[in-house]
Coordinates of C-alpha atoms in Angstrom, one line a residue:
M168 CA 136.8 165.7 70.6
A169 CA 135.0 161.9 69.9
A170 CA 131.5 161.7 70.6
G171 CA 131.4 158.5 69.9
G172 CA 133.4 155.6 69.5
P173 CA 133.5 152.1 69.3
R174 CA 134.8 151.4 72.4
V175 CA 131.2 150.7 73.9
P176 CA 128.3 148.8 75.7
E177 CA 127.3 145.7 73.4
P178 CA 123.4 145.7 73.4
E179 CA 124.0 141.8 75.6
R180 CA 125.2 143.7 78.5
D181 CA 122.3 144.4 79.2
E182 CA 119.5 142.7 77.5
K183 CA 116.6 143.9 78.9
G184 CA 117.2 147.6 79.1
G185 CA 118.3 146.4 75.3
V186 CA 114.3 144.1 74.3
R187 CA 112.5 147.4 75.6
T188 CA 114.9 150.6 74.2
A189 CA 114.1 148.4 70.9
L190 CA 110.4 148.2 71.0
A191 CA 110.0 151.3 72.2
G192 CA 111.6 152.1 69.1
L193 CA 108.9 150.9 66.6
T194 CA 107.1 153.7 64.9
T195 CA 103.7 153.5 64.0
R196 CA 104.4 150.6 61.4
G197 CA 106.4 149.0 63.1
R198 CA 103.4 148.6 65.5
S199 CA 101.0 148.6 62.5
F200 CA 102.7 145.7 61.2
L201 CA 103.3 144.0 64.7
A202 CA 99.2 143.4 65.4
A203 CA 98.4 143.2 61.9
G204 CA 100.7 139.5 61.9
I205 CA 99.7 138.7 65.6
A206 CA 96.1 139.4 65.2
A207 CA 97.0 137.7 61.7
G208 CA 98.5 134.9 63.8
V209 CA 95.3 134.3 66.1
C210 CA 92.8 134.1 63.0
A211 CA 95.0 131.2 61.4
Y212 CA 95.1 128.6 65.2
V213 CA 90.9 129.4 64.9
L214 CA 90.7 129.2 61.0
G215 CA 93.0 126.4 60.5
Q216 CA 95.0 128.4 58.2
G217 CA 98.0 127.9 57.3
D218 CA 99.5 129.8 54.5
L219 CA 97.3 132.8 56.8
L220 CA 100.2 132.1 59.6
R221 CA 102.8 131.9 57.1
V222 CA 101.7 136.1 56.6
G223 CA 100.9 136.2 60.2
L224 CA 104.5 135.9 61.0
L225 CA 106.0 137.8 58.2
L226 CA 104.2 140.6 59.5
A227 CA 105.0 140.2 62.7
V228 CA 108.9 139.4 62.3
L229 CA 109.2 142.2 60.0
P230 CA 109.7 144.2 62.6
L231 CA 111.1 143.1 65.2
V232 CA 113.5 142.6 63.4
C233 CA 114.8 145.7 62.1
A234 CA 114.3 146.9 65.6
T235 CA 117.9 143.6 66.6
V236 CA 119.3 145.0 63.9
L237 CA 119.1 148.9 64.5
Y238 CA 119.4 148.7 67.8
R239 CA 122.8 146.8 67.5
T240 CA 124.0 149.0 64.6
R241 CA 123.6 152.5 66.9
Y242 CA 126.3 150.9 68.9
R243 CA 128.6 150.8 65.9
V244 CA 128.2 154.5 64.5
A245 CA 131.2 156.5 66.0
G246 CA 130.1 160.8 66.3
S247 CA 132.7 163.4 66.2
R248 CA 132.6 167.3 66.7
R249 CA 135.7 170.0 66.4
L250 CA 135.3 173.7 66.2
S251 CA 138.0 175.6 63.7
P252 CA 138.3 177.5 65.6
A253 CA 138.0 177.5 69.2
R254 CA 138.5 180.8 70.0
V255 CA 136.1 183.6 67.8
P256 CA 136.1 186.9 68.1
A257 CA 132.5 188.4 69.7
G258 CA 130.7 189.0 66.5
S259 CA 132.4 186.9 64.2
E260 CA 131.5 183.3 63.0
A261 CA 133.0 179.7 63.6
R262 CA 132.3 176.6 61.9
V263 CA 131.6 173.1 64.0
H264 CA 132.8 170.0 62.1
L265 CA 130.3 166.8 63.0
R266 CA 132.0 163.7 61.3
M267 CA 129.7 160.0 61.4
D268 CA 131.8 157.0 60.9
N269 CA 129.7 153.4 60.5
V270 CA 132.7 151.1 61.9
S271 CA 130.1 147.7 62.3
R272 CA 130.5 145.6 58.9
L273 CA 126.8 146.5 58.3
P274 CA 125.2 149.2 56.2
T275 CA 123.2 152.1 58.5
G276 CA 120.0 152.9 57.8
L277 CA 118.4 156.4 57.4
L278 CA 120.5 159.1 60.2
M279 CA 118.9 162.6 62.0
L280 CA 121.9 164.3 62.7
Q281 CA 121.0 167.0 65.2
D282 CA 123.7 169.0 67.4
R283 CA 122.3 171.2 70.7
V284 CA 123.8 174.5 71.1
P285 CA 122.8 177.8 73.3
Y286 CA 120.4 180.1 72.1
V287 CA 122.5 181.7 72.3
L288 CA 125.0 180.7 68.6
G289 CA 121.8 180.3 66.8
P290 CA 119.0 177.4 65.6
R291 CA 119.6 174.0 66.4
P292 CA 121.5 172.4 63.7
R293 CA 119.6 169.0 61.6
F294 CA 121.1 166.9 59.7
V295 CA 119.8 163.7 57.6
L296 CA 123.0 161.5 56.6
D297 CA 121.6 158.4 54.1
R298 CA 122.6 155.3 54.2
V299 CA 126.6 154.7 55.5
E300 CA 128.0 151.9 54.0
A301 CA 130.9 149.7 56.0
G302 CA 133.2 150.3 57.4
G303 CA 132.4 155.0 55.7
R304 CA 132.3 158.1 57.2
R305 CA 130.5 160.8 56.0
E306 CA 131.2 164.3 57.0
V307 CA 128.7 167.6 58.0
S308 CA 129.3 170.7 59.1
Y309 CA 127.8 174.2 60.2
R310 CA 128.1 177.9 60.6
V311 CA 128.0 179.8 65.2
R312 CA 127.8 183.0 65.7
S313 CA 127.6 185.0 68.9
D314 CA 127.4 188.9 69.6
L315 CA 128.0 188.3 73.7
R316 CA 131.0 187.6 75.3
G317 CA 131.3 184.0 76.2
R318 CA 132.4 180.3 76.4
Y319 CA 129.4 178.3 75.9
P320 CA 129.0 174.2 75.3
L321 CA 127.9 172.4 72.3
G322 CA 126.7 169.6 71.8
P323 CA 126.1 166.4 72.9
L324 CA 125.0 165.2 69.8
Q325 CA 122.3 163.0 69.8
L326 CA 121.3 160.8 66.9
R327 CA 118.3 159.5 64.5
L328 CA 118.6 155.7 63.5
T329 CA 115.5 154.7 61.4
D330 CA 115.2 151.4 59.5
P331 CA 114.9 151.2 54.9
F332 CA 111.5 150.3 55.8
G333 CA 110.9 152.9 59.1
M334 CA 110.1 150.2 61.4
C335 CA 111.7 151.8 64.5
E336 CA 113.4 155.2 65.0
L337 CA 116.2 155.1 68.3
T338 CA 118.2 157.7 69.3
R339 CA 121.4 157.9 71.0
S340 CA 122.6 161.0 72.6
F341 CA 126.4 160.9 72.9
S342 CA 128.4 162.1 76.0
T343 CA 131.2 164.7 75.0
F344 CA 130.6 168.3 74.1
D345 CA 133.0 170.7 72.5
T346 CA 133.6 174.5 74.4
L347 CA 133.2 177.5 72.4
T348 CA 135.3 180.5 74.0
V349 CA 133.5 184.1 72.3
I350 CA 135.7 186.7 73.6
P351 CA 135.8 190.1 73.4
R352 CA 136.9 192.3 70.1
V353 CA 140.6 193.4 69.7
E354 CA 141.0 196.6 67.9
A355 CA 144.3 197.9 65.8
L356 CA 145.6 200.0 67.6
P357 CA 148.5 202.6 65.3
P358 CA 152.3 202.6 67.7
V359 CA 152.4 205.4 69.1
R360 CA 154.5 206.6 71.6
L361 CA 153.0 207.0 74.4
S362 CA 155.2 209.6 76.4
G363 CA 155.6 210.4 79.9
E364 CA 156.3 206.5 81.0
A365 CA 158.7 205.5 83.5
K366 CA 162.3 205.9 82.7
G367 CA 163.6 202.4 80.8
Y368 CA 159.8 201.5 79.7
G369 CA 159.2 201.9 75.8
D370 CA 160.7 202.5 72.4
G371 CA 163.0 203.4 73.5
R372 CA 163.9 200.5 76.5
N373 CA 162.6 198.3 73.5
R374 CA 165.5 199.2 71.0
S375 CA 167.5 198.7 73.9
L376 CA 166.4 195.7 74.3
A377 CA 167.1 193.8 70.9
L378 CA 170.5 196.0 71.2
A379 CA 172.0 194.6 73.7
G380 CA 169.8 190.6 73.6
E381 CA 167.9 188.7 76.2
D382 CA 171.1 187.3 78.1
D383 CA 173.6 190.0 78.7
V384 CA 177.3 188.4 79.8
I385 CA 178.1 189.1 82.8
P386 CA 181.8 188.2 84.1
R387 CA 182.2 186.6 87.7
G388 CA 184.7 184.6 89.1
Y389 CA 185.1 180.4 88.7
R390 CA 183.0 178.7 91.0
Y391 CA 183.4 175.0 91.6
G392 CA 181.3 172.8 90.2
D393 CA 180.6 175.4 87.2
D394 CA 180.8 174.4 83.2
L395 CA 184.0 175.1 82.2
R396 CA 182.4 175.5 78.4
R397 CA 181.2 179.2 80.0
V398 CA 185.0 180.7 80.3
H399 CA 184.3 183.6 79.5
W400 CA 189.0 184.0 78.4
R401 CA 188.6 187.8 77.7
S402 CA 188.2 188.0 80.8
T403 CA 190.8 185.1 82.4
A404 CA 193.6 186.7 80.8
R405 CA 192.3 190.1 81.9
Y406 CA 192.1 189.4 85.9
G407 CA 194.0 186.8 85.4
E408 CA 191.8 184.0 87.3
L409 CA 189.4 181.8 85.9
M410 CA 186.7 184.1 84.7
V411 CA 182.9 182.6 83.6
R412 CA 179.6 183.5 81.7
R413 CA 176.8 184.6 84.4
E414 CA 173.8 185.8 82.2
E415 CA 171.2 188.0 83.8
Q416 CA 167.7 189.1 81.9
P417 CA 167.5 192.4 81.7
Q418 CA 164.2 193.9 83.1
R419 CA 161.4 194.8 81.0
A420 CA 159.0 197.0 80.1
R421 CA 155.6 196.6 82.1
C422 CA 152.5 197.5 81.6
T423 CA 149.6 197.0 83.9
V424 CA 146.0 196.8 82.7
L425 CA 143.5 198.2 85.2
L426 CA 140.3 197.2 84.2
D427 CA 137.2 198.8 86.1
T428 CA 134.3 196.1 86.8
R429 CA 132.0 197.3 89.1
G430 CA 128.4 196.9 89.1
I431 CA 127.7 200.6 89.9
A432 CA 130.1 202.2 88.1
F433 CA 128.2 200.6 84.5
A434 CA 124.5 201.5 83.2
G435 CA 122.8 199.3 81.1
Q436 CA 124.1 195.3 79.3
G437 CA 125.0 193.6 75.4
P438 CA 127.2 194.2 73.1
D439 CA 126.9 197.8 72.6
S440 CA 126.7 198.0 76.2
A441 CA 129.7 200.5 78.3
F442 CA 131.5 197.6 80.0
E443 CA 131.8 195.6 77.0
W444 CA 133.4 198.8 75.5
A445 CA 135.4 198.5 78.1
V446 CA 136.6 195.2 78.8
S447 CA 137.0 195.7 74.6
G448 CA 139.6 197.8 74.8
A449 CA 140.8 196.1 77.8
A450 CA 142.1 193.4 75.5
S451 CA 142.8 195.4 72.6
V452 CA 146.1 197.6 74.8
L453 CA 147.2 193.8 76.2
V454 CA 147.3 192.5 73.1
H455 CA 148.9 195.6 71.6
M456 CA 151.4 195.7 74.4
L457 CA 152.5 192.3 74.3
E458 CA 153.0 192.9 71.0
R459 CA 155.6 195.9 71.8
G460 CA 157.4 193.4 74.0
F461 CA 155.7 194.8 76.9
S462 CA 155.6 192.7 80.1
V463 CA 151.6 193.0 80.8
R464 CA 149.7 192.9 83.7
L465 CA 146.0 192.4 83.6
L466 CA 144.0 193.9 87.3
T467 CA 140.6 193.9 88.7
D468 CA 139.3 197.2 91.7
T469 CA 138.6 193.5 92.9
G470 CA 142.8 192.1 92.0
N471 CA 142.0 189.5 90.5
S472 CA 144.1 188.6 87.6
V473 CA 145.0 186.3 85.1
P474 CA 145.2 182.9 86.8
G475 CA 148.8 181.6 85.9
E476 CA 150.2 185.0 85.7
G477 CA 153.9 186.0 87.4
A478 CA 154.3 188.3 89.7
D479 CA 155.8 190.8 86.7
G480 CA 152.8 189.5 84.3
F481 CA 153.5 187.8 81.0
A482 CA 156.4 188.6 78.9
G483 CA 155.8 189.4 75.8
A484 CA 157.6 189.4 72.3
S485 CA 158.4 185.8 73.0
Q486 CA 157.0 182.6 72.5
E487 CA 155.0 182.4 74.6
S488 CA 153.2 185.7 73.8
A489 CA 150.5 184.4 72.2
D490 CA 150.0 182.0 74.9
A491 CA 149.5 184.5 77.7
A492 CA 147.6 186.5 74.5
G493 CA 145.0 183.5 74.8
L494 CA 145.4 182.6 78.7
M495 CA 144.3 187.0 79.0
M496 CA 141.6 186.1 75.9
D497 CA 139.5 183.5 78.2
T498 CA 139.8 186.0 81.0
L499 CA 138.6 188.7 79.2
A500 CA 135.9 186.2 77.8
V501 CA 133.6 185.3 80.9
I502 CA 134.2 188.9 83.0
D503 CA 131.1 189.8 84.9
H504 CA 130.4 193.2 86.8
S505 CA 131.9 192.9 90.7
D506 CA 130.4 193.8 94.1
G507 CA 133.0 196.3 94.9
A508 CA 132.2 199.5 95.5
G509 CA 134.9 201.1 95.0
L510 CA 138.4 200.8 93.8
S511 CA 140.8 200.6 96.6
R512 CA 141.8 196.5 96.4
A513 CA 143.7 197.7 93.3
F514 CA 145.4 200.5 94.6
D515 CA 146.9 197.7 97.6
L516 CA 148.1 195.7 94.6
L517 CA 150.1 199.0 92.4
R518 CA 153.9 198.3 94.0
G519 CA 154.8 202.0 94.0
G520 CA 156.1 203.5 91.5
N521 CA 157.1 200.4 89.5
E522 CA 154.4 199.5 88.0
G523 CA 155.5 201.2 84.5
L524 CA 153.0 202.0 82.0
L525 CA 149.1 202.2 83.4
V526 CA 146.6 202.2 80.9
A527 CA 143.3 201.9 83.1
F528 CA 139.6 201.9 82.4
F529 CA 137.5 203.2 84.4
G530 CA 133.0 203.7 84.0
D531 CA 131.7 206.2 86.8
L532 CA 133.7 207.4 89.5
D533 CA 132.8 209.5 92.2
E534 CA 134.6 211.7 93.9
E535 CA 136.2 209.7 96.7
Q536 CA 137.0 206.7 94.0
A537 CA 137.6 209.8 91.7
A538 CA 140.4 211.1 94.6
I539 CA 142.1 207.3 94.4
A540 CA 142.3 206.7 90.9
A541 CA 144.8 209.6 91.1
R542 CA 147.0 208.8 94.1
M543 CA 147.3 205.7 91.5
R544 CA 149.2 208.0 89.6
Q545 CA 152.0 208.5 91.5
R546 CA 152.5 204.4 91.7
S547 CA 153.6 203.8 88.1
G548 CA 156.1 206.0 85.3
G549 CA 153.1 206.9 82.8
A550 CA 149.7 206.1 83.5
L551 CA 146.3 206.6 81.0
A552 CA 142.7 206.3 81.9
F553 CA 139.7 206.2 79.4
V554 CA 136.5 207.4 81.7
L555 CA 133.3 206.3 80.6
D556 CA 130.1 207.8 81.7
S557 CA 128.0 205.1 81.6
G558 CA 124.6 207.3 82.1
G559 CA 125.2 208.8 78.8
W560 CA 125.6 204.9 77.4
V561 CA 121.9 204.7 77.4
R562 CA 120.7 207.8 77.6
E563 CA 120.9 211.2 76.0
A564 CA 123.4 214.0 77.9
S565 CA 120.4 216.7 78.3
D566 CA 118.6 215.0 80.4
V567 CA 120.0 214.7 83.2
P568 CA 122.1 219.0 84.1
G569 CA 125.0 219.1 85.1
A570 CA 126.2 215.3 83.5
E571 CA 128.1 217.4 81.5
D572 CA 130.6 219.5 83.8
E573 CA 130.2 216.1 86.6
Q574 CA 132.1 214.1 83.9
E575 CA 135.2 216.8 83.0
E576 CA 135.3 217.0 86.8
R577 CA 136.2 213.6 87.2
L578 CA 138.8 214.5 84.4
R579 CA 140.6 217.2 86.0
M580 CA 141.5 215.7 88.3
L581 CA 143.1 212.3 87.5
R582 CA 144.9 215.1 85.4
D583 CA 145.3 217.9 87.8
A584 CA 147.6 214.4 89.1
G585 CA 149.3 213.9 86.6
W586 CA 147.3 211.6 84.5
T587 CA 146.1 211.3 80.5
A588 CA 142.6 211.5 81.3
V589 CA 139.9 210.9 77.4
G590 CA 136.7 210.9 78.4
V591 CA 135.0 208.1 76.4
P592 CA 131.8 208.7 74.4
R593 CA 128.7 206.1 73.2
G594 CA 130.2 204.7 70.2
A595 CA 134.4 206.2 70.5
S596 CA 136.6 204.1 68.0
L597 CA 139.7 202.9 70.2
T598 CA 141.8 203.8 67.7
E599 CA 141.1 207.8 67.9
L600 CA 141.1 207.7 71.2
W601 CA 144.1 206.1 71.0
R602 CA 145.7 208.6 69.1
Q603 CA 143.9 211.3 70.8
A604 CA 145.9 210.6 74.2
D605 CA 149.6 209.8 72.4
R606 CA 148.2 213.8 71.0
E607 CA 147.4 214.9 74.7
R608 CA 150.1 213.9 76.4
N609 CA 152.9 215.6 73.7
G610 CA 151.5 218.9 74.2
I611 CA 151.7 218.0 77.9
T612 CA 154.9 217.3 78.1
A613 CA 155.8 219.8 75.4
A614 CA 154.0 223.1 77.3
G615 CA 155.9 221.7 81.1
L616 CA 159.3 221.3 78.9
G617 CA 158.6 225.3 77.4
E618 CA 157.9 226.2 81.3
G619 CA 161.0 224.8 82.5
R620 CA 163.6 226.5 79.8
G621 CA 161.6 229.9 80.8

């Protein structure tokens, strides 16, 4: 984004303000020269010394000329900023490129650049640029990094100009700024097959989509106004009347990712807290399922989802999947704790038995909320839950007697309802837990098949 340019107000439009600004920018040296020139002029007048008067005029005019030229020069310098990239995962670096263009016919003096950045991104960058020739440009860059998610403004850019004699210094602050989006960390998940998904979902469903294609040709009778290019001649010969192709989209495999954001369900703060692990886990699953071709929907305990998300979520394995992932990452970049106390709202938004695969990231669950979460299993084809004991992330398990037993009881309630429930210890790897969930689910399925055969 351009932070300045040649199309800016000319100094003549505010002559009085320009004079005050120019005089206010005089340095100590410039003020000393001006005072010395005035004093020399007064003495020359009193003593009648013409040579002293010429010296006094030279001393007084020099800082005034420098201030005038510098004041006009600052309106002939354009600044721009470019982020590479504009969206970066937490803990990674982004580079900010600054470019200054001298669009005037005169060279500039010494330029000092300073860009405003939030404290969390690092120290405020400062640069000193030598004289820029007429029509020339200078480029500099600096790096920013944050371990915390969020959207951080960069700018406005400040430019300080000085003349070659050091008589005057003027500061210009450009008006525009850019935004750096720090998204959650995303782990690459292995392409495991989560058994127990609803019929028609998963790898088998994806293969059938690949074989059938996105457009399944189904003939129907010709209607007035139909394009003759859509006539299906084989069906026309079979039925004895004009038949046209009717293009219908097959139903996609769906996945809903539920993120528990209740403030009372998570303890601790910072990049290593349980809540940040849950947000990162939700981001990883969303990206993974989009890459597998699922229609993905993000849901929170408050019922909020991604702006612009359709009724069935965002479709994967399409040209728009990258944009969909970007929208979801932008939403997760700024998501925060909610004031809600329960999961009832999310339960109401889950359509009965029509959600496909449900992947949930829960914080601390009391008995009531665990019961609500258990009933969510009835509204999905398959259900996988990652349950975080957030208290265990800020203390040792031995500090609270019975904490592990309570956590196991909540997991048992979910498993009895049909969930594949996995406890998340402090610092756990989502990739390993993802494989563990696959092994546990396959074990449950194999046990169920064995009992049925028996």
